Short mmCIF file of C-alpha atoms in Angstrom, two decimals:
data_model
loop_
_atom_site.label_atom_id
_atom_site.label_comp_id
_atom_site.label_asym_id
_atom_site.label_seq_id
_atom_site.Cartn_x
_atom_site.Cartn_y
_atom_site.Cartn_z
CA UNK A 636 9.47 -17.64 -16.14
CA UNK A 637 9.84 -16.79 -12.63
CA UNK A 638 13.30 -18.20 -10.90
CA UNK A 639 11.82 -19.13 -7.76
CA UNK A 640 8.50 -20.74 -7.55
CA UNK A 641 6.44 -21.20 -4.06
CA UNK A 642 3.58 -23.63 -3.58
CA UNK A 643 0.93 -22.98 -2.44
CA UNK A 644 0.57 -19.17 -2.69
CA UNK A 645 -2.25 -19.49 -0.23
CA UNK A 646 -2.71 -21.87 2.69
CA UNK A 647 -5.00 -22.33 5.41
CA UNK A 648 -4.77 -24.94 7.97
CA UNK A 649 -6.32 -25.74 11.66
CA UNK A 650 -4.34 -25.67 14.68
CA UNK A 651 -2.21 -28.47 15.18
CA UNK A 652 -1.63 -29.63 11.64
CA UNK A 653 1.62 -30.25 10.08
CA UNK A 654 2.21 -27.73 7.53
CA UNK A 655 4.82 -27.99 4.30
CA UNK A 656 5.63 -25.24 2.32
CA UNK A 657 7.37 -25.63 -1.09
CA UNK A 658 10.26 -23.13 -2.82
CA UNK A 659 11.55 -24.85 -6.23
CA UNK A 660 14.47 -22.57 -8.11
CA UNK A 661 16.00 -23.12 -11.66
CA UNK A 662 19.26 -21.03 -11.19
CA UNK A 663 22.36 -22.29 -9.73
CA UNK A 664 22.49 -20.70 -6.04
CA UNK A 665 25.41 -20.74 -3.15
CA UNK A 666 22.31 -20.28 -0.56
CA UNK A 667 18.22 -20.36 0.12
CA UNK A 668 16.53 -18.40 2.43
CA UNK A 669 13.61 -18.75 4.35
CA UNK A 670 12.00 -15.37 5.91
CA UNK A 671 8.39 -14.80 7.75
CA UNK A 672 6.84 -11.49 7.20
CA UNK A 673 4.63 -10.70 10.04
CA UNK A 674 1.25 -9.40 9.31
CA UNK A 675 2.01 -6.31 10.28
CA UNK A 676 4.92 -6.09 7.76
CA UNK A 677 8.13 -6.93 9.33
CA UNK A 678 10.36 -9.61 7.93
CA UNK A 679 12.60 -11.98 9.69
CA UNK A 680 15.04 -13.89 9.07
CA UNK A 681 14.39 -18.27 9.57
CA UNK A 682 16.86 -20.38 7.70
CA UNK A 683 19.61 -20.05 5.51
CA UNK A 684 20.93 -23.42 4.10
CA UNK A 685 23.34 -24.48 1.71
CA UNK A 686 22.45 -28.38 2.04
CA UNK A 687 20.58 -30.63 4.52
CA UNK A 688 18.19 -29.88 6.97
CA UNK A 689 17.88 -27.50 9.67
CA UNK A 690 15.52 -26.87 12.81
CA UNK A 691 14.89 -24.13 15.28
CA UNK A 692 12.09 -25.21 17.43
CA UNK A 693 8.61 -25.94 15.58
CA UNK A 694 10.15 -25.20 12.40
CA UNK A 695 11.98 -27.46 10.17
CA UNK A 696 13.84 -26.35 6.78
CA UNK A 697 15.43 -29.33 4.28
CA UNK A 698 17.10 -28.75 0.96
CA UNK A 699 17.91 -31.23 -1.59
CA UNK A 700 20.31 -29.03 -3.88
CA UNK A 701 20.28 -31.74 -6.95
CA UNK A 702 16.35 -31.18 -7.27
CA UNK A 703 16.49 -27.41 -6.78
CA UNK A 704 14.12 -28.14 -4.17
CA UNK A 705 13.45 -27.35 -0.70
CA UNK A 706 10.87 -27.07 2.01
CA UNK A 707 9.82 -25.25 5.28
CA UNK A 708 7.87 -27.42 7.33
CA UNK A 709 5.53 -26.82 10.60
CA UNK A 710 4.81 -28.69 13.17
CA UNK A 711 1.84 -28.35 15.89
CA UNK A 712 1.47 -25.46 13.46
CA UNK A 713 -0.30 -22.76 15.60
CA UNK A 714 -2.27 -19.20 15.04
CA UNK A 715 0.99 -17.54 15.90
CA UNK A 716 2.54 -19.00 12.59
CA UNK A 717 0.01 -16.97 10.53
CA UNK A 718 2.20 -14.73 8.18
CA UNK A 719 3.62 -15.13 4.99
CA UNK A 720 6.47 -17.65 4.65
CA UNK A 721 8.82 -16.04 1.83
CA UNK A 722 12.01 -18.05 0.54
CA UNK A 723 14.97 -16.27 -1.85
CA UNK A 724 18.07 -17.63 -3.24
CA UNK A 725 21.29 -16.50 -3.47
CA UNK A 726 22.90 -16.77 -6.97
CA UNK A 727 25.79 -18.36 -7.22
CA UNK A 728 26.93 -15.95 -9.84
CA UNK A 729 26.88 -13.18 -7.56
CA UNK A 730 27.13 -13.43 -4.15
CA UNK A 731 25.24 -10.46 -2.89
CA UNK A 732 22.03 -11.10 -5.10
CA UNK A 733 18.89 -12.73 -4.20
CA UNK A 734 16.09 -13.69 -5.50
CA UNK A 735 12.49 -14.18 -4.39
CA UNK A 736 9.48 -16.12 -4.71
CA UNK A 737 6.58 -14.82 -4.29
CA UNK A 738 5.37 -16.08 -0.66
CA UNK A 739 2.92 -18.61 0.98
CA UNK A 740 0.40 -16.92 2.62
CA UNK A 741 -0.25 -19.05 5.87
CA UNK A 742 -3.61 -18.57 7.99
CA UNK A 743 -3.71 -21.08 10.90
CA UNK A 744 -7.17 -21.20 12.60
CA UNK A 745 -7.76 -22.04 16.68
CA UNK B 1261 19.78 -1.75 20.70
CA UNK B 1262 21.03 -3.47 17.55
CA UNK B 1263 18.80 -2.40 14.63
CA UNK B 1264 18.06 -0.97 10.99
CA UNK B 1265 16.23 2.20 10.94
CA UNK B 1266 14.55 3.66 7.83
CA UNK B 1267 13.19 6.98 7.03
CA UNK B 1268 10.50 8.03 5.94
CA UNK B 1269 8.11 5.17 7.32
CA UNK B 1270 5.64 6.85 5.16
CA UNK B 1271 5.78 9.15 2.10
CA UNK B 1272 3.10 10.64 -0.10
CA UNK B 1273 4.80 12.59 -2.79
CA UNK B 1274 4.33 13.75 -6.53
CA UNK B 1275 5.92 12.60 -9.49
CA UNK B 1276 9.17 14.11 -10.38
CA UNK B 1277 10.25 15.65 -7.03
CA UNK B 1278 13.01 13.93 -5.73
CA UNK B 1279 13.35 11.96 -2.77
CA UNK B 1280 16.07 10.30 -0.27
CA UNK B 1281 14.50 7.60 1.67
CA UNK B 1282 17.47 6.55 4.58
CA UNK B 1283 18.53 3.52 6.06
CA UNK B 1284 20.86 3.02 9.21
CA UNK B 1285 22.07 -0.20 10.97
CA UNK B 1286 24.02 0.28 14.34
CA UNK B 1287 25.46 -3.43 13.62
CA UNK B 1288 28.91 -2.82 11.97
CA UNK B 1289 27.12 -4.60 8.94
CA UNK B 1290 29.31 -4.75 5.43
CA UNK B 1291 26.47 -5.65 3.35
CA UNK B 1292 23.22 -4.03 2.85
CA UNK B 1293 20.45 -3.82 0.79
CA UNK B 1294 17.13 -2.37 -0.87
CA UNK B 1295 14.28 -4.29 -1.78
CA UNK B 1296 10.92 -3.08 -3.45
CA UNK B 1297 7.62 -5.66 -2.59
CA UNK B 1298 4.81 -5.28 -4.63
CA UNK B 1299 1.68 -7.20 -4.29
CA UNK B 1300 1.72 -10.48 -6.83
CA UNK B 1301 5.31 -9.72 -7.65
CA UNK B 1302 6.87 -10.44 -4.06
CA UNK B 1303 10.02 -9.14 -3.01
CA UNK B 1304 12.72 -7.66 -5.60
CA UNK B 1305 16.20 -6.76 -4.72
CA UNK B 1306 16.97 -2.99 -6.14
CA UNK B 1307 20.85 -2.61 -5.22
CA UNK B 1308 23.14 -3.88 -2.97
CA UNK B 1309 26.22 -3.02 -0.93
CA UNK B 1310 29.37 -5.39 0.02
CA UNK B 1311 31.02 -2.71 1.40
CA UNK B 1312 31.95 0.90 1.59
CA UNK B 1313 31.98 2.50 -2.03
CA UNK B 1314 30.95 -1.04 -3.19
CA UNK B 1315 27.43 -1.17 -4.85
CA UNK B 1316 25.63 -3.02 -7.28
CA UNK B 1317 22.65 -3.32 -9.01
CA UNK B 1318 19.83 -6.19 -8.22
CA UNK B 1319 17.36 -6.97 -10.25
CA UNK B 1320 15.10 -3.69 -10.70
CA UNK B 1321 17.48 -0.82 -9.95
CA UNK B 1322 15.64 1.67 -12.51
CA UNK B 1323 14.93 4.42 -11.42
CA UNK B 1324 17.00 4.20 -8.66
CA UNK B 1325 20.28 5.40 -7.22
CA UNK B 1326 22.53 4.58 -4.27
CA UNK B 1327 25.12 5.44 -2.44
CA UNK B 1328 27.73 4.08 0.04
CA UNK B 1329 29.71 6.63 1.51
CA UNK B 1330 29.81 5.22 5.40
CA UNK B 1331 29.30 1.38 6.87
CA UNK B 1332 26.15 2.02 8.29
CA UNK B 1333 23.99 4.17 6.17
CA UNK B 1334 23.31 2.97 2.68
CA UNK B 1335 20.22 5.70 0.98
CA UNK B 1336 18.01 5.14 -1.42
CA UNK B 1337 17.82 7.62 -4.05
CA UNK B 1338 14.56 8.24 -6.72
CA UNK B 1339 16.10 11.40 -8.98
CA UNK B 1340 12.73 11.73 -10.50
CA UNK B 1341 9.84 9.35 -8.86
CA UNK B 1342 7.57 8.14 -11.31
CA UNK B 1343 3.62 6.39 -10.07
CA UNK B 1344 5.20 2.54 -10.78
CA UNK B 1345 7.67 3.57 -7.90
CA UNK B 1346 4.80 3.48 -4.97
CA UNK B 1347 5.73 0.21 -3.41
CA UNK B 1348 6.82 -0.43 0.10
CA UNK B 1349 10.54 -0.62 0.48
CA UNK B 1350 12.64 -2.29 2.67
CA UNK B 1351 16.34 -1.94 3.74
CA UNK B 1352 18.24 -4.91 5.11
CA UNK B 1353 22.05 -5.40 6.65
CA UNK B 1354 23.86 -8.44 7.81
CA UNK B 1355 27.46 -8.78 8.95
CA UNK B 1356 29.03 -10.39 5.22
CA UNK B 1357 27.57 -10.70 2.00
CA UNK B 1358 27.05 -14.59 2.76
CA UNK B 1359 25.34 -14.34 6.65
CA UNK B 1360 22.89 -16.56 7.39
CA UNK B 1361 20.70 -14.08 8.16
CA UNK B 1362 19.46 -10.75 7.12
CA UNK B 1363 18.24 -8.03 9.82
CA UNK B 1364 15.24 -6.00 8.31
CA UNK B 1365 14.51 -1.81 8.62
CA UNK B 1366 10.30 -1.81 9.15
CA UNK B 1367 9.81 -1.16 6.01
CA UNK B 1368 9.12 2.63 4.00
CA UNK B 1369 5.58 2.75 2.24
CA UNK B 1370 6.23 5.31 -0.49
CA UNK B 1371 3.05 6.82 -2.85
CA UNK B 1372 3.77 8.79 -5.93
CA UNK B 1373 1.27 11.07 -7.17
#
């Protein structure tokens, strides 16, 4: 049973749509993570929250930490966002361990 | 410029020879990482540093050995690579074990023979 579940593992979407991204975990974590890997391969860094919701321009990231649940959303989602939206928790149990899901693969058409 | 370097960026080598791949941040980071991403099995964490001569395992450290003799290098070590070791690897820093964010080498493609 994997620890960190992402839906969808594939998503494609036209330019301009709103576009949610799911990460449910069943461990008890201090922190989630959201990271974009490019599709040339490089990884950033989005979001880290430990409750609530948080925004850095187009890009919206909520956390409700009694459901184990939280989201990445898009909005006036746009080629540019194409990549593969990846989100890892921190365990509780040990601070400097994280774990993944397995990543949304996001294709936004013109 | 403010950044985490890894080396090799590429590696073809055969099984059993050993191999160092490095990483390097310039950031004055205390915690850094190694991850192996395989295709359907995502990103796993191998080891992990809080601080100098502070390491611990992650979730697939196998294999593997590190070491943490300065702040800003933290290399990976495969004593004897085996084929299920080809993966791409990447090495990541960020100020505290808790940051908000992680800063990312470019990632180390590594195929063993």
């Amino acid at each position: 049973k994997n620890e960190v579940e992402q839906s969808p593992q594939n998503l494609t979407a036209q330019e301009g749509e709103f576009i949610t991204i799911n990460c449910s975990y069943s461990v008890g974590i201090s922190a989630l993570h959201w990271l974009q890997q490019h599709p040339g391969g490089g990884i950033v860094s989005l979001f880290m929250l430990s409750s609530g919701k948080k925004k850095h321009g187009r890009l919206i990231a909520t956390i409700n930490i009694q459901e184990k649940h939280s989201s990445l959303h898009i909005t006036a989602s746009h080629p540019r966002d194409s990549a593969v939206y990846i989100c890892a928790v921190r365990s509780r149990g040990s601070q400097g361990n994280l774990i993944f899901g397995k990543g949304t693969k996001l294709s936004v058409k013109p | 410029e403010a950044q985490v370097t890894q080396n090799p960026r590429y590696l073809i080598t055969v099984t059993g020879k050993k191999l160092t791949v490095t990483c390097s941040q310039n950031m004055n980071h205390e915690y850094m990482s190694w991850y192996r991403q395989d295709p359907g099995l995502g990103l796993r964490q191998i080891y992990y540093s809080m601080n100098v001569e502070v390491t611990d395992k992650g979730d697939v450290p196998e294999g593997y050995k590190v070491s943490r003799k300065e702040k800003r290098n933290f290399p990976l070590i495969l004593e004897s690579p085996s084929p299920n070791q080809t993966s791409l690897y990447f090495c990541a820093s960020s100020p505290w074990t808790g940051y908000n964010e992680q800063f990312f080498g470019p990632g180390t493609r590594l195929t063993v023979l």
